[in-house]
Amino acid sequence: MRTLDAGGETLEPGRGPHDSGAGAGVEEPPFLAACFGRPASRVPVWFMRQAGRSLPEYRALRRDGAILDAIRNPELAAELTLQPVRRYGVDAAILFSDIVVPVAAMGLGVDVVAGRGPVVAEPFRSEADLGRLRPFAPEIDTPYVLETVRILAGELDVPLIGFAGAPFTVASYLVEGGPSRTFAATKRLMTSDPETWHALTDALAETALAFLRAQVAAGARAVQLFDSWAGALSPAQYRAAALPAARKVLEGLADLGVPRIHFGVGTGELLADMAAAGADVVGVDWRVPLSVARRRVGERPALQGNLDPAICLAPWEVVQRECRSVLAELGGEPGHVFNLGHGVLPETDPDILARVVDLVHEEGRRGSGA
Ligand code: CP3
């Protein structure tokens, strides 16, 4: 139960950002320390999509089953969450779930198709579709997710990251009906009927907030808000159509005292706004060097990233060089959570990721403030 490997003492949930626990003689997990910009014994590392098709043990357990069915099975979802933690020795676990789980559970006709992603039978296109929404009650609609979190809280000795899709990104799936390159239908609704767009994203903000609060109550010790596709927006569009709902989620979590990570892809021009939405940590993709990201977000938020996931397909010498260059970008300052700039690609060799973890732990140690 929440036992830290250093000394076997227990750390209670809900520890506030200014309570390092150092006085109690308990070593704060490096991941949590880094999220709050505090010195840590090493640079912590985890990988977005660390559970998934790159792991043979994942493929063996998942076989042909639907991902939403796997998520509805707490024992299986907990095991899929634990697999990469055991194999890689990462500093955090990410809950095995998906950003569309709440809207699927609410009966909005959402499914996840292997190799394609979320699809929606009848996309949201007009004000009339708002009538299909209803309040989301995590304990009733997704008891299996909370059960998975509870199992993991008892098993893990690294923090569990709970997550939700940000309102813009989830709305884009509901409106497009599936993955999109242009987000044309989404932008059409945003610009031609801003009231409906606002009502939709506000309802999705309430959903994400309730879901994340329930995950923390069940034992998640950090949360990540995935606004994966926010990079499709200009800064002005982002401020008008995505930021208010993201802020509602992040600020609504402030009293819980757990780190809030805010991530998107292609968001170089949005980083300052994403930080201002109420994030303790801003996720950065590989397009923006972390030193540049640091200037954009200012001193306070920690940064998470940002090795290009495709680099992990290169020979180890290349991967090693690129990892070192990511580490060097922040000059060893506290407040760096090493990660990829987006999810692990399915064709990645797990041994490369294991070596990345070792390298970050070994070489990130010096400058991490310890
Ligand atoms: O290891 C982890 O990161 C935990 C699990 C996780 C999944 N989805 C499982 C999953 C997480 C954090 C997500 C979040 C998610 N889901 C995001 C945000 C992260 C990102 O990539 O930007 C998004 C956009 C989705 C929507 C989604 N679900 C997509 C685009 C896909 C990929 C489709 C495919 O098959 O390539 C999914 C399906 C999905 N979710 C898979 C996994 C492991 C792959 C399908 C499977 O294994 O059956």
Coordinates of C-alpha atoms and ligand atoms in Angstrom, one line a residue:
M1 CA 0.0 0.0 0.0
R2 CA 1.7 3.2 -1.1
T3 CA 4.9 1.9 0.2
L4 CA 8.0 3.7 -1.0
D5 CA 11.1 1.7 -1.7
A6 CA 13.2 4.1 0.4
G7 CA 12.6 3.0 4.0
G8 CA 9.3 1.3 3.6
E9 CA 7.3 4.2 5.0
T10 CA 3.9 5.3 3.9
L11 CA 2.9 8.5 2.1
E12 CA -0.6 9.6 2.5
P13 CA -2.6 10.7 -0.6
G14 CA -3.4 14.4 -1.0
R15 CA 0.0 15.6 0.0
G16 CA 0.1 19.3 -0.9
P17 CA 2.6 20.8 -3.3
H18 CA 4.4 22.6 -0.6
D19 CA 4.7 19.7 1.8
S20 CA 7.8 17.8 0.6
G21 CA 7.6 15.2 3.3
A22 CA 11.4 15.6 3.8
G23 CA 11.0 16.5 7.4
A24 CA 9.2 13.2 8.1
G25 CA 12.2 11.3 6.8
V26 CA 10.3 9.9 3.8
E27 CA 11.8 10.2 0.4
E28 CA 9.2 11.7 -1.9
P29 CA 8.9 9.7 -5.1
P30 CA 11.2 11.4 -7.8
F31 CA 8.2 11.6 -10.2
L32 CA 6.1 13.7 -7.7
A33 CA 9.1 15.8 -6.7
A34 CA 9.9 16.7 -10.3
C35 CA 6.2 17.5 -11.1
F36 CA 6.3 20.1 -8.4
G37 CA 9.7 21.4 -9.4
R38 CA 11.4 20.1 -6.3
P39 CA 14.9 18.5 -6.3
A40 CA 14.7 14.7 -6.8
S41 CA 17.2 11.9 -6.4
R42 CA 17.0 11.3 -10.1
V43 CA 15.3 12.5 -13.3
P44 CA 12.1 10.5 -13.3
V45 CA 10.9 8.9 -16.6
W46 CA 7.8 7.2 -17.9
F47 CA 6.4 6.8 -21.4
M48 CA 3.1 7.7 -22.8
R49 CA 1.5 4.5 -24.2
Q50 CA 4.0 2.5 -22.2
A51 CA 1.3 -0.3 -22.0
G52 CA 0.6 -1.4 -25.5
R53 CA 1.4 -3.3 -28.6
S54 CA 5.2 -2.9 -28.4
L55 CA 5.1 -5.4 -25.5
P56 CA 4.9 -9.1 -26.3
E57 CA 3.3 -9.7 -22.9
Y58 CA 0.6 -7.1 -23.7
R59 CA -0.2 -8.8 -27.0
A60 CA -0.3 -12.1 -25.3
L61 CA -2.9 -10.9 -22.7
R62 CA -5.0 -8.7 -25.1
R63 CA -5.1 -11.1 -28.1
D64 CA -8.1 -10.1 -30.2
G65 CA -10.4 -8.7 -27.5
A66 CA -11.8 -5.2 -27.8
I67 CA -9.9 -2.6 -25.9
L68 CA -13.0 -1.2 -24.2
D69 CA -13.7 -4.8 -22.9
A70 CA -10.2 -5.0 -21.5
I71 CA -10.8 -1.7 -19.7
R72 CA -14.0 -3.0 -18.2
N73 CA -12.0 -5.9 -16.6
P74 CA -10.2 -4.5 -13.6
E75 CA -7.9 -7.4 -13.0
L76 CA -6.8 -7.4 -16.6
A77 CA -6.5 -3.6 -16.8
A78 CA -4.5 -3.6 -13.6
E79 CA -2.1 -6.2 -15.0
L80 CA -1.7 -4.3 -18.3
T81 CA -0.9 -1.2 -16.3
L82 CA 1.7 -3.1 -14.3
Q83 CA 3.5 -4.8 -17.2
P84 CA 5.6 -1.8 -18.4
V85 CA 6.4 -0.8 -14.8
R86 CA 7.9 -4.3 -14.1
R87 CA 9.7 -4.4 -17.4
Y88 CA 11.1 -0.9 -17.6
G89 CA 11.4 0.3 -14.0
V90 CA 9.7 3.5 -14.9
D91 CA 9.0 6.1 -12.2
A92 CA 5.2 6.2 -12.7
A93 CA 2.4 4.0 -14.0
I94 CA -0.3 5.2 -16.3
L95 CA -3.7 3.7 -15.9
F96 CA -4.7 1.4 -18.6
S97 CA -7.9 3.1 -20.0
D98 CA -8.7 5.4 -22.8
I99 CA -9.8 9.0 -23.2
V100 CA -13.2 7.9 -24.7
V101 CA -14.2 5.7 -21.7
P102 CA -16.6 8.1 -20.1
V103 CA -18.4 9.1 -23.3
A104 CA -18.6 5.4 -24.3
A105 CA -20.0 4.6 -20.8
M106 CA -22.6 7.4 -21.2
G107 CA -24.1 5.6 -24.2
L108 CA -23.0 8.1 -26.8
G109 CA -22.4 5.4 -29.4
V110 CA -18.6 5.5 -29.1
D111 CA -16.3 2.5 -29.9
V112 CA -12.6 2.1 -30.3
V113 CA -11.5 0.3 -33.5
A114 CA -8.1 -1.4 -33.5
G115 CA -5.6 0.4 -35.8
R116 CA -8.0 3.4 -36.3
G117 CA -9.0 4.8 -32.9
P118 CA -12.3 6.1 -31.5
V119 CA -15.4 6.1 -33.8
V120 CA -18.8 7.5 -33.1
A121 CA -21.9 6.0 -34.8
E122 CA -23.8 9.3 -34.9
P123 CA -21.5 12.3 -34.7
F124 CA -22.5 15.4 -32.7
R125 CA -23.2 18.2 -35.3
S126 CA -25.8 20.5 -33.9
E127 CA -27.6 21.9 -30.8
A128 CA -30.1 19.1 -30.9
D129 CA -27.3 16.6 -30.1
L130 CA -26.7 18.3 -26.7
G131 CA -29.8 16.5 -25.6
R132 CA -27.9 13.2 -25.8
L133 CA -25.5 14.4 -23.0
R134 CA -26.2 13.6 -19.4
P135 CA -24.2 14.1 -16.2
F136 CA -21.4 11.6 -15.7
A137 CA -21.3 9.7 -12.4
P138 CA -18.0 7.8 -12.3
E139 CA -19.0 5.4 -9.5
I140 CA -22.1 4.3 -11.4
D141 CA -21.0 4.7 -15.1
T142 CA -17.4 3.4 -14.8
P143 CA -17.1 1.5 -11.5
Y144 CA -14.6 -0.8 -13.2
V145 CA -12.1 2.0 -13.8
L146 CA -12.2 3.0 -10.1
E147 CA -11.8 -0.7 -9.1
T148 CA -8.7 -0.9 -11.4
V149 CA -7.3 2.2 -9.7
R150 CA -7.9 0.7 -6.2
I151 CA -6.2 -2.6 -7.2
L152 CA -3.2 -0.6 -8.5
A153 CA -2.9 1.6 -5.5
G154 CA -2.4 -1.5 -3.4
E155 CA 0.1 -3.0 -5.8
L156 CA 2.3 -0.2 -7.1
D157 CA 5.4 1.2 -5.4
V158 CA 5.5 4.1 -7.9
P159 CA 2.8 6.7 -8.3
L160 CA -0.2 5.9 -10.6
I161 CA -1.1 8.6 -13.1
G162 CA -4.9 8.8 -13.7
F163 CA -6.0 10.6 -16.9
A164 CA -8.8 12.0 -18.9
G165 CA -9.3 13.4 -22.4
A166 CA -9.5 17.2 -22.5
P167 CA -12.8 18.6 -23.6
F168 CA -11.5 19.9 -27.0
T169 CA -10.0 16.5 -28.0
V170 CA -12.9 14.4 -26.8
A171 CA -15.3 16.8 -28.5
S172 CA -13.3 16.5 -31.7
Y173 CA -14.0 12.7 -31.8
L174 CA -17.7 13.3 -31.0
V175 CA -18.1 15.8 -33.8
E176 CA -15.9 14.2 -36.4
G177 CA -17.1 10.8 -35.7
G178 CA -13.6 9.4 -35.8
P179 CA -10.0 10.4 -36.2
S180 CA -9.4 13.5 -38.4
R181 CA -6.6 15.3 -40.1
T182 CA -8.3 18.6 -40.7
F183 CA -10.8 18.8 -37.8
A184 CA -13.1 20.5 -40.4
A185 CA -16.4 19.5 -38.8
T186 CA -15.1 20.5 -35.3
K187 CA -14.0 23.9 -36.5
R188 CA -17.2 24.4 -38.4
L189 CA -19.2 23.8 -35.2
M190 CA -16.8 26.0 -33.1
T191 CA -17.1 28.9 -35.5
S192 CA -20.7 28.7 -36.7
D193 CA -22.4 27.8 -33.5
P194 CA -20.1 28.9 -30.6
E195 CA -23.0 28.5 -28.0
T196 CA -23.4 24.8 -28.8
W197 CA -19.7 24.3 -28.9
H198 CA -19.3 25.9 -25.5
A199 CA -22.2 23.8 -24.0
L200 CA -20.6 20.7 -25.4
T201 CA -17.1 21.4 -24.1
D202 CA -18.4 22.6 -20.8
A203 CA -20.3 19.3 -20.3
L204 CA -17.2 17.4 -21.3
A205 CA -15.2 19.5 -18.7
E206 CA -17.7 18.5 -16.0
T207 CA -17.2 14.8 -17.1
A208 CA -13.4 14.9 -17.1
L209 CA -13.4 16.7 -13.7
A210 CA -15.7 14.2 -12.1
F211 CA -13.7 11.3 -13.6
L212 CA -10.3 12.7 -12.5
R213 CA -11.5 13.5 -9.0
A214 CA -12.9 10.0 -8.6
Q215 CA -9.6 8.5 -9.8
V216 CA -7.7 10.5 -7.3
A217 CA -10.1 9.5 -4.5
A218 CA -9.5 5.9 -5.5
G219 CA -5.7 6.2 -5.3
A220 CA -4.3 8.0 -8.4
R221 CA -1.4 10.3 -7.3
A222 CA -1.1 12.5 -10.3
V223 CA -3.4 13.2 -13.3
Q224 CA -2.8 14.0 -16.9
L225 CA -5.2 15.8 -19.1
F226 CA -4.7 14.7 -22.7
D227 CA -5.5 17.5 -25.2
S228 CA -3.8 15.5 -27.8
W229 CA -5.2 17.3 -30.8
A230 CA -5.2 20.9 -29.5
G231 CA -2.3 21.6 -31.8
A232 CA -4.8 21.8 -34.7
L233 CA -5.8 25.2 -33.3
S234 CA -4.2 28.6 -33.6
P235 CA -3.5 30.4 -30.3
A236 CA -6.6 32.6 -30.8
Q237 CA -8.7 29.6 -31.6
Y238 CA -7.3 27.7 -28.6
R239 CA -8.0 30.6 -26.2
A240 CA -11.6 30.9 -27.4
A241 CA -12.6 27.2 -27.9
A242 CA -10.4 24.9 -25.8
L243 CA -8.7 26.8 -23.0
P244 CA -11.9 27.7 -20.9
A245 CA -13.0 24.1 -20.6
A246 CA -9.4 22.8 -20.0
R247 CA -9.0 25.4 -17.3
K248 CA -12.3 24.3 -15.7
V249 CA -10.9 20.8 -15.3
L250 CA -7.5 21.7 -14.1
E251 CA -8.5 24.4 -11.7
G252 CA -11.3 22.1 -10.4
L253 CA -8.5 19.7 -9.3
A254 CA -6.4 22.3 -7.4
D255 CA -7.6 21.4 -3.9
L256 CA -6.5 17.8 -4.3
G257 CA -2.8 18.7 -4.2
V258 CA -1.9 16.1 -6.9
P259 CA 0.2 17.2 -9.9
R260 CA -1.8 18.1 -12.9
I261 CA 0.0 17.4 -16.3
H262 CA -1.4 19.1 -19.4
F263 CA -0.3 17.6 -22.7
G264 CA -0.9 18.0 -26.4
V265 CA 0.9 17.3 -29.7
G266 CA 2.0 20.2 -32.0
T267 CA 1.3 22.7 -29.2
G268 CA 4.5 24.7 -29.5
E269 CA 2.6 27.9 -29.9
L270 CA 0.1 27.1 -27.2
L271 CA 2.5 26.1 -24.4
A272 CA 2.1 29.3 -22.3
D273 CA -1.7 29.2 -22.5
M274 CA -1.6 25.5 -21.6
A275 CA 0.5 26.3 -18.5
A276 CA -1.8 29.2 -17.6
A277 CA -4.8 26.8 -17.7
G278 CA -3.7 25.5 -14.3
A279 CA -1.0 22.9 -15.0
D280 CA 1.8 21.9 -12.7
V281 CA 3.5 20.1 -15.6
V282 CA 3.3 20.9 -19.3
G283 CA 3.9 18.1 -21.7
V284 CA 6.0 19.1 -24.7
D285 CA 6.3 17.1 -28.0
W286 CA 9.6 16.7 -29.9
R287 CA 9.1 19.7 -32.1
V288 CA 10.1 22.2 -29.4
P289 CA 13.4 22.0 -27.6
L290 CA 12.8 22.0 -23.8
S291 CA 14.9 25.1 -23.3
V292 CA 12.6 26.9 -25.7
A293 CA 9.6 25.4 -24.0
R294 CA 11.0 26.7 -20.7
R295 CA 11.2 30.2 -21.9
R296 CA 7.6 30.0 -23.2
V297 CA 6.0 28.7 -20.0
G298 CA 8.1 30.7 -17.6
E299 CA 9.7 29.5 -14.4
R300 CA 7.0 27.7 -12.6
P301 CA 5.5 24.7 -14.3
A302 CA 7.6 21.5 -14.7
L303 CA 8.2 20.2 -18.2
Q304 CA 7.5 16.6 -19.4
G305 CA 9.1 15.2 -22.5
N306 CA 10.3 15.1 -25.2
L307 CA 12.2 12.5 -27.1
D308 CA 10.8 11.9 -30.5
P309 CA 9.1 8.4 -30.3
A310 CA 10.5 7.6 -33.8
I311 CA 14.0 8.0 -32.5
C312 CA 13.5 4.8 -30.5
L313 CA 13.5 2.9 -33.8
A314 CA 17.1 4.0 -34.5
P315 CA 20.3 2.2 -33.4
W316 CA 21.1 2.6 -29.7
E317 CA 24.0 5.0 -30.3
V318 CA 21.5 7.4 -31.9
V319 CA 18.9 6.9 -29.1
Q320 CA 21.6 7.5 -26.5
R321 CA 22.8 10.7 -28.2
E322 CA 19.2 12.0 -28.5
C323 CA 18.4 11.2 -24.8
R324 CA 21.5 13.0 -23.7
S325 CA 20.5 16.0 -25.7
V326 CA 17.0 16.1 -24.2
L327 CA 18.5 15.9 -20.7
A328 CA 21.0 18.7 -21.5
E329 CA 18.2 21.0 -22.7
L330 CA 17.2 21.8 -19.1
G331 CA 20.7 21.8 -17.8
G332 CA 19.9 19.5 -14.9
E333 CA 17.3 21.9 -13.3
P334 CA 14.7 20.3 -11.2
G335 CA 11.2 20.1 -12.7
H336 CA 11.9 17.7 -15.6
V337 CA 9.9 14.5 -16.1
F338 CA 11.6 12.6 -19.0
N339 CA 9.1 11.2 -21.5
L340 CA 8.6 10.8 -25.2
G341 CA 7.1 13.6 -27.1
H342 CA 4.0 11.4 -27.8
G343 CA 3.2 7.7 -27.4
V344 CA 5.4 4.7 -27.8
L345 CA 5.2 3.5 -31.4
P346 CA 4.0 -0.2 -31.7
E347 CA 7.1 -1.2 -33.6
T348 CA 9.4 -0.1 -30.8
D349 CA 11.8 -2.7 -29.3
P350 CA 11.1 -2.8 -25.6
D351 CA 14.8 -3.3 -24.9
I352 CA 15.5 0.1 -26.2
L353 CA 13.0 1.7 -23.8
A354 CA 14.5 -0.3 -20.9
R355 CA 17.9 1.2 -21.9
V356 CA 16.4 4.7 -22.1
V357 CA 15.1 4.4 -18.5
D358 CA 18.6 3.2 -17.3
L359 CA 20.3 6.0 -19.1
V360 CA 18.0 8.7 -17.8
H361 CA 18.3 7.4 -14.2
E362 CA 22.1 7.2 -14.5
E363 CA 22.9 10.4 -16.3
G364 CA 20.0 12.5 -15.1
R365 CA 21.0 12.0 -11.5
R366 CA 23.8 14.5 -11.3
G367 CA 21.9 17.6 -12.1
S368 CA 18.5 16.7 -10.5
G369 CA 19.3 18.8 -7.5
A370 CA 20.1 15.9 -5.1
Ligands
CP3_1 O1 0.0 3.1 -21.7 C1 -0.8 4.0 -21.7 O2 -0.5 5.1 -22.2 C2 -2.1 3.8 -21.1 C3 -3.2 3.6 -21.9 C4 -3.8 4.6 -22.9 C5 -4.6 4.2 -24.0 N1 -5.1 5.3 -24.6 C6 -4.8 2.8 -24.3 C7 -5.0 2.5 -25.8 C8 -3.9 6.0 -22.9 C9 -3.2 7.0 -21.9 C10 -4.7 6.4 -23.9 C11 -5.1 7.8 -24.2 C12 -5.6 8.2 -25.5 N2 -6.5 7.5 -26.3 C13 -5.3 9.4 -26.2 C14 -4.4 10.4 -25.7 C15 -3.0 10.0 -25.9 C16 -2.5 10.3 -27.3 O3 -2.0 9.3 -27.9 O4 -2.4 11.4 -27.7 C17 -6.0 9.4 -27.4 C18 -5.9 10.4 -28.5 C19 -6.8 8.2 -27.5 C20 -7.7 7.7 -28.5 C21 -7.2 6.5 -29.1 N3 -7.5 5.2 -28.5 C22 -6.4 6.3 -30.2 C23 -5.9 7.4 -31.1 C24 -6.1 4.9 -30.3 C25 -5.2 4.2 -31.3 C26 -5.8 3.4 -32.3 C27 -4.8 2.3 -32.7 O5 -5.2 1.1 -32.6 O6 -3.6 2.6 -33.1 C28 -6.8 4.3 -29.3 C29 -6.8 2.8 -28.9 C30 -5.9 2.5 -27.8 N4 -5.9 3.1 -26.6 C31 -4.8 1.5 -27.8 C32 -4.3 1.5 -26.5 C33 -3.2 0.6 -26.0 C34 -4.4 0.6 -29.0 C35 -5.4 -0.4 -29.4 C36 -5.4 -1.7 -28.6 O7 -4.3 -2.1 -28.0 O8 -6.4 -2.4 -28.7

